mmCIF file of C-alpha atoms in Angstrom:
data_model
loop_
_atom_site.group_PDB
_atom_site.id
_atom_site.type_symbol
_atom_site.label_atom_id
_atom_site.label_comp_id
_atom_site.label_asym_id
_atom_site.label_seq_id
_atom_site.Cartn_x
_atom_site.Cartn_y
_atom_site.Cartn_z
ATOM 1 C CA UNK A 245 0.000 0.000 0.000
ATOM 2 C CA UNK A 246 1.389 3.400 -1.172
ATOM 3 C CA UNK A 247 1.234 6.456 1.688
ATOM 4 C CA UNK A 248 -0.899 9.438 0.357
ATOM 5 C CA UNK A 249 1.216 12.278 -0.600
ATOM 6 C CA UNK A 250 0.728 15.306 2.096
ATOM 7 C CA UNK A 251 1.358 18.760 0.946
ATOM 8 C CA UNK A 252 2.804 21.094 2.868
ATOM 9 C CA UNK A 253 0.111 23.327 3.865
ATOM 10 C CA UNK A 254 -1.724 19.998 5.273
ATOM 11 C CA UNK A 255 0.735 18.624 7.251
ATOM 12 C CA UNK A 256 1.618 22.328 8.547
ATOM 13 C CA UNK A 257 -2.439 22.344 9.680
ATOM 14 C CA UNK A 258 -2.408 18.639 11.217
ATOM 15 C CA UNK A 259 0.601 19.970 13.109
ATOM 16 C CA UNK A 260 -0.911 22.855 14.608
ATOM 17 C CA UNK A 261 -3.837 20.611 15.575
ATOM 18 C CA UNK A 262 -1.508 18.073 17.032
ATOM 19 C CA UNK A 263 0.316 20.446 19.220
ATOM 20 C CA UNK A 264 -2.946 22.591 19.857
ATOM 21 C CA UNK A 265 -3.898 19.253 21.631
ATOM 22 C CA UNK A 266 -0.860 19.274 24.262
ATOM 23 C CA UNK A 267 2.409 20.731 24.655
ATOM 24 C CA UNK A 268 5.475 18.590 22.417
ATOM 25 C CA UNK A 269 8.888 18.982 22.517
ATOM 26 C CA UNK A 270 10.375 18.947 18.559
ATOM 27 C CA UNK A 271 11.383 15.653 18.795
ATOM 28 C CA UNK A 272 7.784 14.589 19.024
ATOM 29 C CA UNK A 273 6.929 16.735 16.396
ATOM 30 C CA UNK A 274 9.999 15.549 13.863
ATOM 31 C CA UNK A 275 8.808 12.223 14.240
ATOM 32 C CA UNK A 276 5.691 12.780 13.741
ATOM 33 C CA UNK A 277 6.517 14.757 10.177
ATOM 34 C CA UNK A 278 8.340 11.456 9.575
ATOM 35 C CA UNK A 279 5.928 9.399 9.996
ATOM 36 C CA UNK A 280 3.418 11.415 7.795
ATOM 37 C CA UNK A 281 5.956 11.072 5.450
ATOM 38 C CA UNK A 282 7.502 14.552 5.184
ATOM 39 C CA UNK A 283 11.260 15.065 4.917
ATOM 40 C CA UNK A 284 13.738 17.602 4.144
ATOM 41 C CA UNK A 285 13.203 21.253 3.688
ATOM 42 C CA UNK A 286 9.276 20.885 3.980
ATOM 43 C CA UNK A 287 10.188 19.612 7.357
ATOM 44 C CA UNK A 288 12.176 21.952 8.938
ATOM 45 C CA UNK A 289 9.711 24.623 7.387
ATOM 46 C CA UNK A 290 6.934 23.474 9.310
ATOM 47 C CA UNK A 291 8.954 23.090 11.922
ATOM 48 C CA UNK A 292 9.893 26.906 11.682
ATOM 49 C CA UNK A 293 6.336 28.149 11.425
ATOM 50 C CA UNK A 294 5.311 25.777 14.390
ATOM 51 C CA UNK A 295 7.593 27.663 16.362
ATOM 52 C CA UNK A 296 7.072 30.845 15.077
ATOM 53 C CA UNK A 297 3.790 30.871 15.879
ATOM 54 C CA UNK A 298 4.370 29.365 19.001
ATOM 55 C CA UNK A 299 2.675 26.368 18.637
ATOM 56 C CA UNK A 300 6.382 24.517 19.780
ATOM 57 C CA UNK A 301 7.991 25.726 22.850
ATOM 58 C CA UNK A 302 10.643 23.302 24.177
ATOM 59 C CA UNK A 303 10.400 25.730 27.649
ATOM 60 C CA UNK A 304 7.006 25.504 27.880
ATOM 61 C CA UNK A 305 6.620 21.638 27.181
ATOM 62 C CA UNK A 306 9.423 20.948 29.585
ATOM 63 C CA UNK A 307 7.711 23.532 32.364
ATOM 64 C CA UNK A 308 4.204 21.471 31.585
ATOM 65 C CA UNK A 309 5.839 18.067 31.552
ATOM 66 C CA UNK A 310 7.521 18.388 34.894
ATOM 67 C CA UNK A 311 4.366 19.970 36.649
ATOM 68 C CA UNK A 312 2.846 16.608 35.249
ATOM 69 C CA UNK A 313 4.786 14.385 35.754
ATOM 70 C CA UNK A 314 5.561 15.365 39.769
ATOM 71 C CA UNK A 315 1.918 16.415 40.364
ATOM 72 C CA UNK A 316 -0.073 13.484 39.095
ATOM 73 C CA UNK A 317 2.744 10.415 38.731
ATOM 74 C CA UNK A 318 4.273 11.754 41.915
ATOM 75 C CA UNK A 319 7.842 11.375 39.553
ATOM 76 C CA UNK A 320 10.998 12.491 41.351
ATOM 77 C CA UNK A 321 13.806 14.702 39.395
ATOM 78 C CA UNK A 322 16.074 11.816 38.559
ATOM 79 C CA UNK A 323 13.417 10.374 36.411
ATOM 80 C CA UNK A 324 11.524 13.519 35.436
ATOM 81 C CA UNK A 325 15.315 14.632 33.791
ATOM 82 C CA UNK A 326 15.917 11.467 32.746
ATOM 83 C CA UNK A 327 12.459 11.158 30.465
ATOM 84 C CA UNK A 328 13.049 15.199 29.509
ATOM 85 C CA UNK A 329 16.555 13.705 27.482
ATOM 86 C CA UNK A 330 15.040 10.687 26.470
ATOM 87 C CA UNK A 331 12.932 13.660 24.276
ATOM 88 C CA UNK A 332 16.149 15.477 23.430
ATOM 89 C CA UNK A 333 15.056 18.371 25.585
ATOM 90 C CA UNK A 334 18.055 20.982 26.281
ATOM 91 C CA UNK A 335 20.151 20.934 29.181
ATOM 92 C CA UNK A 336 18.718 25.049 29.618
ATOM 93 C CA UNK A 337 14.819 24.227 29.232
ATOM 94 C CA UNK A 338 15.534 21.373 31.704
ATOM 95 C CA UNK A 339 16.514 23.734 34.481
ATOM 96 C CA UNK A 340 13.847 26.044 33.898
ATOM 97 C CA UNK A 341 11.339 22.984 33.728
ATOM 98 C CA UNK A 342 12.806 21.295 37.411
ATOM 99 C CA UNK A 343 12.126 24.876 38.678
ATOM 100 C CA UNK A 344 8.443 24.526 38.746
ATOM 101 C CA UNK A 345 8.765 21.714 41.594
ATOM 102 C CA UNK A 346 8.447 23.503 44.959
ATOM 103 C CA UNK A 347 11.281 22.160 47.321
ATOM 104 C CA UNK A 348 8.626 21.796 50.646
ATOM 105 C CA UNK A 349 6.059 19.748 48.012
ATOM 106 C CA UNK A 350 8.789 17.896 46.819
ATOM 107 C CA UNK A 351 10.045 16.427 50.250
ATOM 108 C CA UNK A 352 6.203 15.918 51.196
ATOM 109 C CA UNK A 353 5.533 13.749 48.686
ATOM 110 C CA UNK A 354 8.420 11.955 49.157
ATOM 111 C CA UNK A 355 7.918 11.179 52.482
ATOM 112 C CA UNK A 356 3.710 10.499 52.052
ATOM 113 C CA UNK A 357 5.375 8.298 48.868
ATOM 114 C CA UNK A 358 7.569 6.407 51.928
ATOM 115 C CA UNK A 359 5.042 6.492 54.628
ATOM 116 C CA UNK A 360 2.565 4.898 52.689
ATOM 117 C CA UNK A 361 5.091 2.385 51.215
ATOM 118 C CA UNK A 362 6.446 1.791 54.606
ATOM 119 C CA UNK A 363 3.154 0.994 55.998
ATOM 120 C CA UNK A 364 2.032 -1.484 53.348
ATOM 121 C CA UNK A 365 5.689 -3.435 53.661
ATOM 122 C CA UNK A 366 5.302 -3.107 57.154
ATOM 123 C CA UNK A 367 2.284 -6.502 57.133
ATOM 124 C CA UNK A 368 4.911 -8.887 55.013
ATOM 125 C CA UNK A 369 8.523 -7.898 56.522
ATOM 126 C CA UNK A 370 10.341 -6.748 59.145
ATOM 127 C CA UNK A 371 11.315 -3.223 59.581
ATOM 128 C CA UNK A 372 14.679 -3.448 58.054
ATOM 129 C CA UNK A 373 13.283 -4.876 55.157
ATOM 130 C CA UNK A 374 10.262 -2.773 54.595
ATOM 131 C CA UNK A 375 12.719 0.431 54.714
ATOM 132 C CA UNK A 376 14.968 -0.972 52.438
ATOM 133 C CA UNK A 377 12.366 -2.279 50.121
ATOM 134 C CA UNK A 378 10.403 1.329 50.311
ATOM 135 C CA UNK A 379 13.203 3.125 49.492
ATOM 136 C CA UNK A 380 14.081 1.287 46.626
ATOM 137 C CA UNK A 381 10.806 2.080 45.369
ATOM 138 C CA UNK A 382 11.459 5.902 45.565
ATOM 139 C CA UNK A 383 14.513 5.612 43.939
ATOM 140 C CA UNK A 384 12.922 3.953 41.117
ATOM 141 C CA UNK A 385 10.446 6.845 41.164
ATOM 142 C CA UNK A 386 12.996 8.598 40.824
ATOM 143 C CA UNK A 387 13.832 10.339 43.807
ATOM 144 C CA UNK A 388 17.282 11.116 45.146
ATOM 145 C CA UNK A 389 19.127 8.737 47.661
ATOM 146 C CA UNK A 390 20.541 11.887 49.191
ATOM 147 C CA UNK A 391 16.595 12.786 50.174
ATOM 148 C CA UNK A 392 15.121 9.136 50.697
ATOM 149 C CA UNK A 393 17.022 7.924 53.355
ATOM 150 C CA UNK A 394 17.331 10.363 55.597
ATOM 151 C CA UNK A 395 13.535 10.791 55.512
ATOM 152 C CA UNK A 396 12.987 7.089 55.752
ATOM 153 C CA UNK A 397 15.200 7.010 59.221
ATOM 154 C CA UNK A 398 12.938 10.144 59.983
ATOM 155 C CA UNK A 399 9.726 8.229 59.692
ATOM 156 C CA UNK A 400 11.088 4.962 61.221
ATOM 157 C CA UNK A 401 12.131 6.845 64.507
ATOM 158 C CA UNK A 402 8.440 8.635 64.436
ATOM 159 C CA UNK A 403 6.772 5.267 64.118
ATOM 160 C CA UNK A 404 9.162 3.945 67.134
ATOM 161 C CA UNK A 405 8.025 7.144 69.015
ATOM 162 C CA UNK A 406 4.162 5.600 68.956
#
């Protein structure tokens, strides 16, 4: 089967619509031209009137993507920057996009993340186990050793208070 030949003024429209939808970085949007089967110049055209008219915004898709990310998948920065260059975002728009997490929300979540972690390992294994077995699950949420353990010993000595 033979792919329909898109003309440049139709792929520049189903672009706008496509990024009207959400925020994408350019890497989402290159592909995309790809995969319509546009290449070359009339790529990088598009591409230049997408961000002319400010329908592309790297800073903007990396500001919405963190918010998110940390708000609603309750992502830590290690992963949050680690997905950000998986898209080929810059090392600049990555900065400006970590500075939308609040420090005092980030540690809270963190440590409701490990309380309620702690509590539900807390029924199969013993405490050493449970801590070591919640923590590993921040860090693969991608939250900073530096931050989890400290806040982990925190919460143990709490719970010993009770």
């Amino acid at each position: 089967m033979q792919k329909k030949y898109l003309s440049k003024a139709d792929a520049l429209k189903r672009m706008q619509r496509y990024c009207a939808y959400q925020d994408r970085c350019h890497y989402e949007v290159r592909s995309k031209l790809l995969e319509l089967g546009v290449y070359g110049d009339t790529l990088e055209e598009i591409m230049a009137e997408l961000i002319i008219d400010r329908f592309l915004d790297e800073e903007r898709f990396a500001r919405s993507f963190v918010r998110g990310k940390f708000r609603l998948k309750k992502w830590g920065r290690v992963r949050i920057k680690r997905e950000l260059k998986l898209r080929k975002i810059s090392a600049y728009c990555q900065r400006k996009g970590l500075e939308e997490i609040d420090e005092q929300e980030y540690e809270a979540t963190l440590h409701a993340i490990l309380q309620k972690k702690l509590a539900e390992y807390q029924r199969k294994y013993d405490s050493f186990q449970s801590g070591q077995k919640a923590g590993l699950y921040a860090q693969n949420r991608g939250y900073e050793s530096s931050l989890i353990w400290p806040t982990l010993r925190k919460i143990q000595e709490e719970q010993a208070e009770k």
